[in-house]
Short mmCIF file of C-alpha atoms in Angstrom, two decimals:
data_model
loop_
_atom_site.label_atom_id
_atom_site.label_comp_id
_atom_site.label_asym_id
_atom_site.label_seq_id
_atom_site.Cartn_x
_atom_site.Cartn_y
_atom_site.Cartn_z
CA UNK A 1 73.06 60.35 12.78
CA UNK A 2 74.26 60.91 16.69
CA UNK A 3 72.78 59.60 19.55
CA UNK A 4 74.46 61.69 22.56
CA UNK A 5 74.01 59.44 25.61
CA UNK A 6 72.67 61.88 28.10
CA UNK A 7 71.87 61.29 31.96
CA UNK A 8 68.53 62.97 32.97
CA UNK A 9 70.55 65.86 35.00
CA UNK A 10 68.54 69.26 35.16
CA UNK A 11 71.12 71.18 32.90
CA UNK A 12 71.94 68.00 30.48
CA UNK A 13 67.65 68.42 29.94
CA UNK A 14 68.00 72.10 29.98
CA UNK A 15 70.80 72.04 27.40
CA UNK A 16 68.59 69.96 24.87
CA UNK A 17 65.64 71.74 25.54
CA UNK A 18 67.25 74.85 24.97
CA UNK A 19 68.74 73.59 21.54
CA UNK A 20 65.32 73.21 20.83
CA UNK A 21 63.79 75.83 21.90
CA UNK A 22 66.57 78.01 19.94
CA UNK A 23 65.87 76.36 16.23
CA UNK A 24 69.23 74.90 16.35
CA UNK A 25 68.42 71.25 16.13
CA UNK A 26 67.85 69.69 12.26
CA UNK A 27 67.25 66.32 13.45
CA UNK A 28 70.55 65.11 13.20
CA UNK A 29 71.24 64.90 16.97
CA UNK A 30 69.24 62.52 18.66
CA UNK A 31 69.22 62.50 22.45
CA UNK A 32 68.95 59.27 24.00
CA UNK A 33 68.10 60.27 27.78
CA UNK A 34 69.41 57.48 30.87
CA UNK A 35 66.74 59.28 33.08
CA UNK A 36 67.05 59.57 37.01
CA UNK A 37 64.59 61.12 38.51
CA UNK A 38 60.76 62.77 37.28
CA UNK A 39 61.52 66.52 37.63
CA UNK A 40 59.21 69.34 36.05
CA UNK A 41 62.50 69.64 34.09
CA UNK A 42 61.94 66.33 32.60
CA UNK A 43 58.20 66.52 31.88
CA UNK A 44 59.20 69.84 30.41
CA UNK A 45 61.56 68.63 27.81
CA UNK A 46 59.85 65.35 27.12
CA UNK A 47 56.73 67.51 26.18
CA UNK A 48 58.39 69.86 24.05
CA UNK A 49 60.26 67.02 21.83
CA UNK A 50 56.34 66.00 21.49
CA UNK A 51 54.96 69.62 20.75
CA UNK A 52 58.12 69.95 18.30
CA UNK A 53 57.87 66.70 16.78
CA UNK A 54 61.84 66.06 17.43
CA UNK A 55 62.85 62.09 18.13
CA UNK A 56 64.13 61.48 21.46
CA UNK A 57 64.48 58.06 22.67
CA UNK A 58 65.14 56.71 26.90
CA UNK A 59 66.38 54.00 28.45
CA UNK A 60 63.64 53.87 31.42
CA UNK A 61 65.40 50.70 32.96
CA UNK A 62 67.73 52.95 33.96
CA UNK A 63 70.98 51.64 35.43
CA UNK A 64 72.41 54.79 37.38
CA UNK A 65 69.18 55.12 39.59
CA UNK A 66 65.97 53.41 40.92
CA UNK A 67 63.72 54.83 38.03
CA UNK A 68 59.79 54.27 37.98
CA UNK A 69 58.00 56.71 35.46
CA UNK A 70 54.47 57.61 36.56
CA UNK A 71 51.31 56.60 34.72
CA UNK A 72 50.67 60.22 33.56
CA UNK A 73 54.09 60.48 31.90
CA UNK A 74 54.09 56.98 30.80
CA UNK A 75 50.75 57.53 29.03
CA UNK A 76 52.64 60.96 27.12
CA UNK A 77 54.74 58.20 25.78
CA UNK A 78 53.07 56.00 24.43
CA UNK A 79 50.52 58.15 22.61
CA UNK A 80 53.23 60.23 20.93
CA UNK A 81 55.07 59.48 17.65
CA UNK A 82 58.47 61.22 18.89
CA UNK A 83 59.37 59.87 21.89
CA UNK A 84 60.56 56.23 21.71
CA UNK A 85 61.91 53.12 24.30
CA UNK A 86 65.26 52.15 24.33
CA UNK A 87 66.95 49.18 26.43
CA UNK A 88 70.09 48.84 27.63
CA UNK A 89 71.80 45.27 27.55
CA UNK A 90 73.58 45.26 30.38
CA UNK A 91 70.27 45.11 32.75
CA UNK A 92 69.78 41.44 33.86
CA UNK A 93 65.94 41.98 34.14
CA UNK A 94 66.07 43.33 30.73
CA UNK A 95 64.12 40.44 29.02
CA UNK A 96 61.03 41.16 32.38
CA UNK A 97 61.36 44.94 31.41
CA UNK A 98 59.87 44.68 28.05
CA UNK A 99 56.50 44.41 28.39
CA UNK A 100 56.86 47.37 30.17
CA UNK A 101 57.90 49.46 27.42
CA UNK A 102 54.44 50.02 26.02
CA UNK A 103 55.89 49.13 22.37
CA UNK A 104 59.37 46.84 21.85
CA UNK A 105 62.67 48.89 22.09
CA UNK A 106 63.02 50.80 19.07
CA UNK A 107 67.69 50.94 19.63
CA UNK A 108 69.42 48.48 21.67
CA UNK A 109 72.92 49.39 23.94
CA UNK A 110 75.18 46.64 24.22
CA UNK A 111 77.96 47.61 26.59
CA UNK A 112 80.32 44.56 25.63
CA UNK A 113 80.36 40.87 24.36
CA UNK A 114 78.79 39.51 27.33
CA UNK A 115 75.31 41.86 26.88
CA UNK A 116 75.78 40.68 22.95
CA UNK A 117 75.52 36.90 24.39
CA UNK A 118 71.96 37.74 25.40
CA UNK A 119 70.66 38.97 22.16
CA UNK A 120 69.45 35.57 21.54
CA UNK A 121 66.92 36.44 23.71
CA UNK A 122 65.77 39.33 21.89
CA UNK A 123 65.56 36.91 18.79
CA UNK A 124 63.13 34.51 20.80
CA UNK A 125 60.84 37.60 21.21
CA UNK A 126 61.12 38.42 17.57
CA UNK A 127 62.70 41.69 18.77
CA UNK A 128 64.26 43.62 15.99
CA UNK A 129 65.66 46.60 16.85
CA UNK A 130 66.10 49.51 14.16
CA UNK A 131 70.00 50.12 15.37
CA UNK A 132 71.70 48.13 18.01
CA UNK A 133 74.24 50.13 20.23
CA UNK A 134 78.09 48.20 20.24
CA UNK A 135 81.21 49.05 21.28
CA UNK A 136 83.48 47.52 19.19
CA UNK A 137 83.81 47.66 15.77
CA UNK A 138 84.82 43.47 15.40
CA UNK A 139 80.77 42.89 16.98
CA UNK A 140 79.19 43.92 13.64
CA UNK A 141 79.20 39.93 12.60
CA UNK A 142 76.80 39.13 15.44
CA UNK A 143 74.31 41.76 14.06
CA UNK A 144 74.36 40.17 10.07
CA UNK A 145 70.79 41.27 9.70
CA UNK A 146 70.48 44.28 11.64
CA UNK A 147 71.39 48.14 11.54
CA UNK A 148 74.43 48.89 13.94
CA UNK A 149 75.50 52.04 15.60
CA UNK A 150 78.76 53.01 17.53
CA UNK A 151 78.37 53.49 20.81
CA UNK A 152 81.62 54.17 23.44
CA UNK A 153 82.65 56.90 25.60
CA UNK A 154 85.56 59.57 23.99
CA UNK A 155 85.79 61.52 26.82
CA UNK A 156 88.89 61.01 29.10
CA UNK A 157 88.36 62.19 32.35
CA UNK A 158 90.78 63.19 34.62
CA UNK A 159 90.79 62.16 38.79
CA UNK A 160 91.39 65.65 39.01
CA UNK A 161 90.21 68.83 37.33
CA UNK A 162 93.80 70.30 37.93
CA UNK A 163 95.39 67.25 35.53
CA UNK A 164 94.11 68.79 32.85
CA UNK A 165 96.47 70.42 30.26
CA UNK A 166 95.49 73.59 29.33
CA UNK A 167 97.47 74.42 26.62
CA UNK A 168 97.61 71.63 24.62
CA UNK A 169 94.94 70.37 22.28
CA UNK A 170 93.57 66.59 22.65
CA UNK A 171 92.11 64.54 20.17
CA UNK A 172 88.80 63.49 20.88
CA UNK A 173 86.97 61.96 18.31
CA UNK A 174 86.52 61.25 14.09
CA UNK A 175 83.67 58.99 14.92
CA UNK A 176 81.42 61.30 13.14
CA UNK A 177 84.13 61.40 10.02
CA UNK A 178 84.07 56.97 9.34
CA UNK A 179 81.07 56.12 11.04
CA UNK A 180 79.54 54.65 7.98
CA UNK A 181 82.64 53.79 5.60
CA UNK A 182 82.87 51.46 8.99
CA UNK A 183 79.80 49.81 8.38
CA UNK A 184 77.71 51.83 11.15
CA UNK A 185 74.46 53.45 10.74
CA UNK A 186 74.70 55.89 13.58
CA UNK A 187 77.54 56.99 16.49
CA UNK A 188 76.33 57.41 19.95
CA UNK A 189 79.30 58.67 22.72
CA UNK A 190 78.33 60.19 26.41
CA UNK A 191 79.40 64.01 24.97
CA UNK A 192 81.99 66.14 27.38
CA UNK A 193 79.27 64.30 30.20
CA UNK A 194 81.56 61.18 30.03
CA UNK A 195 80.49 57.97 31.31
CA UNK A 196 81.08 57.89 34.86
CA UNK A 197 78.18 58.98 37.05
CA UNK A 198 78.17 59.63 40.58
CA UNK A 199 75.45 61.40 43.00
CA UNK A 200 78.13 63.24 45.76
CA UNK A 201 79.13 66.73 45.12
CA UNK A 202 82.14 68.46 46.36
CA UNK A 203 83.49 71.82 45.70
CA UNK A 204 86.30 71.34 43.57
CA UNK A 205 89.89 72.91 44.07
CA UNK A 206 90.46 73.92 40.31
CA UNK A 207 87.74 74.52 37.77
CA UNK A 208 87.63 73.14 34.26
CA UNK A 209 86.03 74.16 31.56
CA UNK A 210 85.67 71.13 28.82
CA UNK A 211 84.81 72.82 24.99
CA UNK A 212 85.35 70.35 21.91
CA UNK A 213 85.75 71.91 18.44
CA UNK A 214 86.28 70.76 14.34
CA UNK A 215 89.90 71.10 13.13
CA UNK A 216 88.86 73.43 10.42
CA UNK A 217 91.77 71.38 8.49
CA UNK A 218 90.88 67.76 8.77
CA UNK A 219 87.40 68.19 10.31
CA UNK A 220 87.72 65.95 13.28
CA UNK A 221 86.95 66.93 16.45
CA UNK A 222 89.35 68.26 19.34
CA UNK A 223 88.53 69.33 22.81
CA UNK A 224 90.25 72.09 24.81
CA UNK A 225 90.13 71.97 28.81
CA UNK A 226 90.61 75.60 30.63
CA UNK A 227 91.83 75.18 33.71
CA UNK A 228 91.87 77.75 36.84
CA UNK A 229 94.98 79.37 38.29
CA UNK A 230 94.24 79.32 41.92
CA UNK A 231 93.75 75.95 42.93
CA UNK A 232 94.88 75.43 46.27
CA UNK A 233 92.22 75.50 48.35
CA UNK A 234 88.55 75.38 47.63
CA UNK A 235 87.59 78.89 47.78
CA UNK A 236 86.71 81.46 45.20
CA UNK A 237 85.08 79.37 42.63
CA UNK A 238 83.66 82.27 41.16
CA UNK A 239 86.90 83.63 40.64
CA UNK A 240 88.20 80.07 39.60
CA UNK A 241 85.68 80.30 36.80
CA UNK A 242 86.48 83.42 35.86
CA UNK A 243 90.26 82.70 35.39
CA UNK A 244 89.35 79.23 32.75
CA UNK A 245 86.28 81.33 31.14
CA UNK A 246 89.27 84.23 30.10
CA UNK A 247 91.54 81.55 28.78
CA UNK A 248 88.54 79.98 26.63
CA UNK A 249 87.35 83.04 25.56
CA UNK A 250 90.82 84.34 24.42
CA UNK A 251 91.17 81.10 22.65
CA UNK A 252 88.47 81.12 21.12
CA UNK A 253 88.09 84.86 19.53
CA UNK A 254 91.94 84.30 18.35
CA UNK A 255 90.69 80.80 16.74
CA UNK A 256 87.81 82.40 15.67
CA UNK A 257 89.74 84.78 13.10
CA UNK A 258 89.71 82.02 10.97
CA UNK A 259 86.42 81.50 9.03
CA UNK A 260 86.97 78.14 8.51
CA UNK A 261 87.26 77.41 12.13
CA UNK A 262 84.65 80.51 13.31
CA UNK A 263 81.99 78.67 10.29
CA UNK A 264 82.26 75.02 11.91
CA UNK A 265 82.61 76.21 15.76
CA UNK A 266 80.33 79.31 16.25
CA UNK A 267 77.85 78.63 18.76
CA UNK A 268 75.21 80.18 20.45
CA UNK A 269 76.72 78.79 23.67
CA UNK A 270 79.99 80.32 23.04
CA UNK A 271 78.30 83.48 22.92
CA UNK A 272 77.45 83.09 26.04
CA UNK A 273 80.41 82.37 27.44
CA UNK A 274 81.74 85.74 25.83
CA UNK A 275 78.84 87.81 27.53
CA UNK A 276 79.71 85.83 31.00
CA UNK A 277 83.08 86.94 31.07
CA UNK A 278 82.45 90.90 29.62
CA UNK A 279 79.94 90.65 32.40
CA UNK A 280 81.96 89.00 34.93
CA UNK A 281 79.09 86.51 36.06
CA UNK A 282 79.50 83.53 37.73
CA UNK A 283 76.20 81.50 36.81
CA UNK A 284 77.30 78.22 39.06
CA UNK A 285 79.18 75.20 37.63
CA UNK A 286 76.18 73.26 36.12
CA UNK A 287 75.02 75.86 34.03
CA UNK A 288 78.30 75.98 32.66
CA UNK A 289 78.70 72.20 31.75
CA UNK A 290 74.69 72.77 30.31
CA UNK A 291 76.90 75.82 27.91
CA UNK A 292 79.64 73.38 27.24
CA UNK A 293 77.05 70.39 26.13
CA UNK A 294 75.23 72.60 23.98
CA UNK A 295 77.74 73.97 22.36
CA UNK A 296 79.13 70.34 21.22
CA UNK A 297 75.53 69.67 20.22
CA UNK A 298 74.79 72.73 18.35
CA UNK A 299 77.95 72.23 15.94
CA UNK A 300 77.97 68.48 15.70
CA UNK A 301 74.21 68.87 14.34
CA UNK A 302 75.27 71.75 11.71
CA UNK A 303 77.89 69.26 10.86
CA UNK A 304 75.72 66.10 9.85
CA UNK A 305 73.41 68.67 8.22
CA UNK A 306 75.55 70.08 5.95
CA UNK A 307 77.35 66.60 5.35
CA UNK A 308 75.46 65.32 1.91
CA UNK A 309 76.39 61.51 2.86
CA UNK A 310 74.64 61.32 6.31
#
């Protein structure tokens, strides 16, 4: 099973709720949502993962933002059997924050071995998760009894969009390959997203577009960064977008040639990003990281479906 760690941005909801929406979630994928602010976008999706009766778990002590959910929304919770509490370690007020949750914290995030020290805690309030989150594979001993996921962010981001390569091919994870064989229950990463969250926008001298894909030899999973041409100034982002979307898309129809490769990396998200470019539209760069997201979503899912040991 994967756990994407997801912030509650407007096109990280849309991209999930649009998976949804599309039939192209099994129930492999399970979003775990760090959420930032109570949008329409948010009640939206949370609703629909209710209607739909699809699992989605969030952290509401949130560590990114000042988070309060309101009673309404807080009431949609707890009355539903989809949506489900999870805390994350590394809050110092986490042990206060529990009665809060409405029902104890069904997964468990520890960030590193100094959130693990408090888990003694948990075990005073007869707290047993079903997984708990770690980051390193040596921290399974302090979980004996207990279901354990990997949790840790694959994503290397650059200072720069420009210092990305775009011609070579990166690894980027087999997590979803040894996951068990390693003793894990479940993987959990922060998707193309990455870890790092910050509030201030900027407009950004080069674009990047960030699209990870199976080896259709070995089955783990790449990523590819397209990279704009024109990047010394600021201006033009449409046509900054336009020059990475024609490198994807030429990658990707000459990739796509092979069926092994088209079978484990067609997405309906890729489509899109064909139709963008024939229709030279520049949607804005959010919607494209949404297209990015689901795409790695979308094919990790068919993946763990079609995968008879998960």
């Amino acid at each position: 099973m994967y756990f994407p760690f997801l912030r509650g941005r407007q096109n990280e909801l849309l991209a999930i709720r649009e998976l949804l929406d599309e039939g192209l979630l099994t129930g492999k994928v399970i979003p775990v949502i760090e959420p930032i602010k109570e949008t329409n976008t948010f009640e939206i999706t949370l609703k629909q993962y209710i209607e739909k009766e699809y699992q989605l778990y969030l952290t509401l002590n949130t560590q990114v933002e000042d988070f309060e959910i309101s009673p309404t929304l807080e009431n949609l919770i707890s009355e539903s059997q989809s949506v489900f509490p999870a805390l994350l370690m590394e809050d110092d007020d986490y042990v206060n924050y529990i009665p809060q949750l409405g029902e104890l914290p069904s997964i468990v995030f520890y960030k590193n071995r100094e959130d693990i020290d408090k888990k003694v805690e948990l075990d005073k309030l007869h707290i047993n998760p079903k997984i708990s989150f770690i980051t390193n594979n040596r921290d399974t001993r302090y979980f004996p009894n207990n279901e354990v996921g990997l949790y840790r962010d694959v994503f290397e981001k650059k200072k720069r969009n420009a210092d990305y390569d775009s011609n070579t091919p990166e690894f980027y994870s087999d997590d979803h390959l040894y996951y068990r064989e390693e003793g894990f229950v479940a993987f959990s990463d922060y998707s193309i997203v990455g870890e790092e969250y910050s509030t201030s926008g900027f407009a950004p001298m080069a674009v990047a577009l960030h699209i990870v894909y199976f080896d259709e030899k070995e089955e783990t999973m790449m990523i590819r960064h397209f990279v704009s041409d024109s990047n010394e100034d600021i201006s033009n982002p449409a046509g900054k977008f336009s020059e990475a979307l024609e490198k994807l898309v030429q990658w990707f129809l000459k990739e796509s040639k092979d069926q092994d490769f088209k079978k484990l990396n067609h997405s309906s998200a890729m489509e899109e990003f064909v139709t963008l470019l024939d229709n030279k539209k520049y949607p804005g760069l959010g919607y494209v990281k949404k297209l990015s997201l689901k795409h790695h979503l979308e094919i990790m899912d068919r993946f763990l479906a079609n995968d008879l040991n998960d």
